[in-house]
Coordinates of C-alpha atoms in Angstrom, one line a residue:
X954 CA -11.9 -20.2 20.1
X955 CA -11.7 -16.7 21.3
X956 CA -11.7 -15.1 17.9
X957 CA -14.8 -17.4 17.0
X958 CA -16.6 -15.8 20.2
X959 CA -15.6 -12.1 19.3
X960 CA -17.1 -12.7 15.5
X961 CA -20.2 -14.3 17.0
X962 CA -20.6 -11.2 19.7
X963 CA -20.1 -8.6 16.9
X964 CA -22.5 -10.3 14.5
X965 CA -25.0 -10.6 17.4
X966 CA -24.9 -6.8 18.3
X967 CA -25.2 -5.9 15.1
X968 CA -28.6 -7.9 14.3
X969 CA -29.7 -6.7 17.7
X970 CA -29.1 -3.2 16.7
X971 CA -30.5 -3.4 13.0
X972 CA -33.7 -5.0 14.9
X973 CA -34.3 -2.2 17.4
X974 CA -33.5 0.4 14.4
X975 CA -35.9 -1.2 12.3
X976 CA -38.8 -1.7 15.1
X977 CA -38.0 2.0 16.0
X978 CA -38.6 3.3 12.6
X979 CA -41.8 0.8 12.2
X980 CA -43.2 2.4 15.2
X981 CA -42.7 5.9 14.0
X982 CA -44.0 5.3 10.5
X983 CA -47.0 3.6 11.9
X984 CA -47.7 6.3 14.7
X985 CA -47.5 9.0 12.0
X986 CA -50.0 6.9 9.6
X987 CA -52.4 5.8 12.3
X988 CA -52.5 9.2 14.1
X989 CA -52.5 11.7 11.0
X990 CA -49.4 13.4 12.7
X991 CA -49.3 16.4 10.3
X992 CA -52.8 17.2 10.9
X993 CA -52.5 16.6 14.8
X994 CA -49.7 19.0 15.2
X995 CA -51.9 21.5 13.5
X996 CA -54.6 21.0 15.4
X997 CA -52.4 21.3 18.7
X998 CA -50.8 24.5 17.6
X999 CA -54.2 25.9 17.2
X1000 CA -56.1 24.9 20.2
X1001 CA -55.2 26.1 23.7
X1002 CA -57.1 23.9 25.7
X1003 CA -55.7 21.4 28.1
X1004 CA -54.6 17.8 26.4
X1005 CA -56.7 14.7 27.0
X1006 CA -55.3 11.6 28.2
X1007 CA -54.8 10.2 24.4
X1008 CA -52.9 13.2 23.6
X1009 CA -50.6 12.6 26.4
X1010 CA -50.1 9.1 25.6
X1011 CA -49.5 9.9 22.1
X1012 CA -46.8 12.4 22.9
X1013 CA -45.3 9.7 25.2
X1014 CA -44.9 7.3 22.3
X1015 CA -43.6 9.7 20.0
X1016 CA -40.8 10.8 22.3
X1017 CA -40.3 7.4 23.1
X1018 CA -39.8 6.3 19.5
X1019 CA -37.6 9.5 19.0
X1020 CA -35.2 8.7 21.9
X1021 CA -35.4 4.6 21.0
X1022 CA -34.0 5.7 17.4
X1023 CA -31.3 8.0 18.3
X1024 CA -29.9 5.1 20.7
X1025 CA -30.2 2.6 18.0
X1026 CA -28.2 5.0 15.6
X1027 CA -25.9 5.6 18.1
X1028 CA -25.4 1.8 18.9
X1029 CA -25.0 1.1 15.1
X1030 CA -22.4 4.1 14.7
X1031 CA -20.6 2.6 17.8
X1032 CA -20.6 -1.0 16.5
X1033 CA -19.4 0.1 12.8
X1034 CA -16.4 2.0 14.8
X1035 CA -15.4 -1.2 16.6
X1036 CA -15.6 -3.2 13.6
X1037 CA -13.4 -0.7 11.8
X1038 CA -11.0 -1.0 14.7
X1039 CA -11.0 -4.6 14.8
X1040 CA -10.0 -4.6 11.1
X1041 CA -7.8 -1.8 10.8
X1042 CA -4.0 -1.7 11.4
X1043 CA -3.5 0.9 14.0
X1044 CA 0.0 2.0 12.6
X1045 CA -0.3 2.3 9.1
X1046 CA -4.3 2.6 9.3
X1047 CA -4.7 -0.1 6.2
X1048 CA -6.7 -3.2 6.8
X1049 CA -5.0 -6.1 9.0
X1050 CA -4.7 -9.7 8.6
X1051 CA -8.0 -10.4 10.0
X1052 CA -9.7 -8.6 7.4
X1053 CA -7.5 -10.0 4.9
X1054 CA -8.5 -13.5 5.5
X1055 CA -12.2 -12.5 5.2
X1056 CA -12.1 -10.7 2.3
X1057 CA -9.9 -13.0 0.5
X1058 CA -12.2 -15.9 1.1
X1059 CA -15.2 -13.7 -0.3
X1060 CA -13.3 -12.7 -3.5
X1061 CA -11.9 -16.3 -4.1
X1062 CA -15.7 -17.5 -3.7
X1063 CA -16.5 -15.1 -6.1
X1064 CA -13.9 -16.0 -8.8
X1065 CA -14.7 -19.6 -8.5
X1066 CA -18.7 -19.1 -8.7
X1067 CA -18.7 -16.4 -11.7
X1068 CA -15.4 -17.5 -13.1
X1069 CA -14.0 -13.9 -12.8
X1070 CA -10.3 -13.1 -12.7
X1071 CA -8.4 -12.2 -9.2
X1072 CA -4.7 -11.7 -8.7
X1073 CA -2.9 -11.0 -5.2
X1074 CA 0.4 -9.4 -4.6
X1075 CA 2.5 -10.0 -1.6
X1076 CA 4.8 -7.3 -0.6
X1077 CA 8.0 -7.3 1.9
X1078 CA 10.0 -4.5 2.6
X1079 CA 13.8 -5.4 2.1
X1080 CA 16.0 -5.4 4.7
X1081 CA 13.6 -4.1 7.1
X1082 CA 15.2 -5.2 10.2
X1083 CA 18.4 -3.5 9.3
X1084 CA 16.5 -0.2 9.2
X1085 CA 15.1 -0.9 12.6
X1086 CA 18.7 -1.6 14.2
X1087 CA 20.4 1.1 12.7
X1088 CA 17.8 3.9 12.9
X1089 CA 15.3 2.8 15.2
X1090 CA 11.6 1.5 15.7
X1091 CA 10.5 5.2 15.1
X1092 CA 12.1 5.3 11.8
X1093 CA 10.9 1.7 10.6
X1094 CA 7.2 3.0 11.5
X1095 CA 7.9 5.7 9.4
X1096 CA 8.7 3.7 6.5
X1097 CA 5.5 1.5 7.3
X1098 CA 3.3 4.3 7.2
X1099 CA 4.8 6.0 4.4
X1100 CA 5.0 2.9 2.2
X1101 CA 1.4 2.2 2.8
X1102 CA 0.4 5.4 2.0
X1103 CA 2.3 5.3 -1.4
X1104 CA 0.8 2.1 -2.2
X1105 CA -2.8 2.9 -1.1
X1106 CA -2.7 6.2 -3.2
X1107 CA -1.5 4.4 -6.3
X1108 CA -3.6 1.2 -6.3
X1109 CA -7.2 1.2 -8.0
X1110 CA -10.2 1.9 -5.9
X1111 CA -11.6 -1.6 -6.3
X1112 CA -7.9 -3.0 -5.1
X1113 CA -7.6 -3.3 -1.5
X1114 CA -4.1 -3.1 0.7
X1115 CA -3.7 -5.0 3.7
X1116 CA -0.8 -5.2 6.4
X1117 CA -0.5 -9.0 7.3
X1118 CA 2.9 -8.9 9.1
X1119 CA 5.5 -6.7 10.5
X1120 CA 6.7 -5.5 7.3
X1121 CA 4.5 -7.6 4.8
X1122 CA 1.5 -6.4 2.8
X1123 CA -0.7 -8.0 0.6
X1124 CA -2.9 -6.3 -2.4
X1125 CA -6.1 -8.0 -3.3
X1126 CA -6.7 -6.9 -7.0
X1127 CA -10.1 -7.8 -8.3
X1128 CA -10.9 -8.3 -12.1
X1129 CA -7.2 -8.5 -12.8
X1130 CA -5.2 -11.1 -14.5
X1131 CA -1.6 -12.1 -14.0
X1132 CA -0.1 -9.6 -16.4
X1133 CA -2.1 -6.8 -14.9
X1134 CA -1.2 -7.4 -11.6
X1135 CA 2.6 -7.8 -12.4
X1136 CA 2.5 -4.5 -14.1
X1137 CA 0.9 -2.9 -11.0
X1138 CA 3.6 -4.6 -8.9
X1139 CA 6.3 -3.3 -11.1
X1140 CA 5.1 0.2 -10.9
X1141 CA 4.8 0.2 -7.2
X1142 CA 8.5 -1.4 -6.9
X1143 CA 9.8 1.5 -9.1
X1144 CA 7.5 4.0 -7.1
X1145 CA 8.9 2.8 -3.5
X1146 CA 12.7 2.7 -5.0
X1147 CA 12.6 6.3 -6.3
X1148 CA 11.1 7.6 -3.1
X1149 CA 12.9 9.5 -0.8
X1150 CA 12.4 8.2 2.8
X1151 CA 14.5 11.1 4.5
X1152 CA 17.7 10.1 6.7
X1153 CA 16.8 6.4 6.0
X1154 CA 17.7 7.1 2.0
X1155 CA 16.6 4.5 -0.4
X1156 CA 14.3 1.9 0.5
X1157 CA 13.3 -1.1 -1.7
X1158 CA 10.5 -3.8 -1.6
X1159 CA 10.3 -7.4 -3.2
X1160 CA 7.0 -8.6 -4.8
X1161 CA 5.2 -12.2 -5.2
X1162 CA 2.6 -12.0 -7.8
X1163 CA -0.2 -14.8 -8.4
X1164 CA -3.4 -15.3 -10.1
X1165 CA -6.5 -17.2 -9.1
X1166 CA -6.4 -20.5 -11.1
X1167 CA -9.3 -23.1 -11.3
X1168 CA -9.2 -25.5 -8.0
X1169 CA -7.5 -22.7 -5.8
X1170 CA -8.8 -21.9 -2.6
X1171 CA -7.2 -19.1 -0.5
X1172 CA -4.1 -21.0 1.1
X1173 CA -3.1 -22.3 -2.3
X1174 CA -3.4 -19.0 -4.0
X1175 CA -1.5 -17.0 -1.1
X1176 CA 1.1 -19.7 -0.8
X1177 CA 1.9 -19.4 -4.5
X1178 CA 2.3 -15.6 -3.9
X1179 CA 4.4 -16.3 -0.9
X1180 CA 6.5 -18.8 -2.8
X1181 CA 7.1 -16.1 -5.6
X1182 CA 8.0 -13.4 -3.0
X1183 CA 10.4 -15.7 -1.5
X1184 CA 12.0 -16.3 -4.7
X1185 CA 12.1 -12.3 -5.3
X1186 CA 13.8 -12.1 -2.1
X1187 CA 16.5 -14.9 -2.7
X1188 CA 17.2 -13.8 -6.2
X1189 CA 18.5 -9.9 -5.1
X1190 CA 15.4 -8.4 -3.7
X1191 CA 13.9 -5.1 -5.2
X1192 CA 12.1 -7.1 -7.8
X1193 CA 8.7 -8.7 -9.1
X1194 CA 8.2 -12.5 -9.6
X1195 CA 4.8 -14.0 -11.0

């Protein structure tokens, strides 16, 4: 219920800001056309007599519209910043689980409607609890940030990385079939395995890959990737199962 209320307020604020910004732009445009602003300002610069009442009213309307537009732009920027914070993991600075849920629903809907390929890759850092226990939580945070940076730099611009749990990540790979997603997962697995993580030494990760199939929804697709990830963990870790 709290999540639904938050979403409702976010959408309502965004709509209100859009209305204010649109109204400000329309008012400014109408004033400029109706009162022939360019010509009027030119005339003001040439004459030195005192302004009449209509000049004062016009000036007030212009100033009011200007500040109204500035206010609307600032509100729009503030709203975007709040939404970014709401959908971003504060530690790794990749998208969080809330954003993953929304994005996966959208991509599954597109895949279903337009018969497009879609794959997801579930990632879990191997023995992460041991890293925290032996080296401390600061070292664990370093692994999370470093690994997410490695993955984010390796995937395509059309792919999206999310942190969906403590040491769990998910990649949504659009227009990618199972073989393509498996190759990407294997490339990421090798990259992580070879990367030096300082005093921690070697770090590995396990991967579960699944492709959208006809009749899938977000739950069935995710469960299939999670099942493959579990198999990768159970059969030795540091491997890709699809």
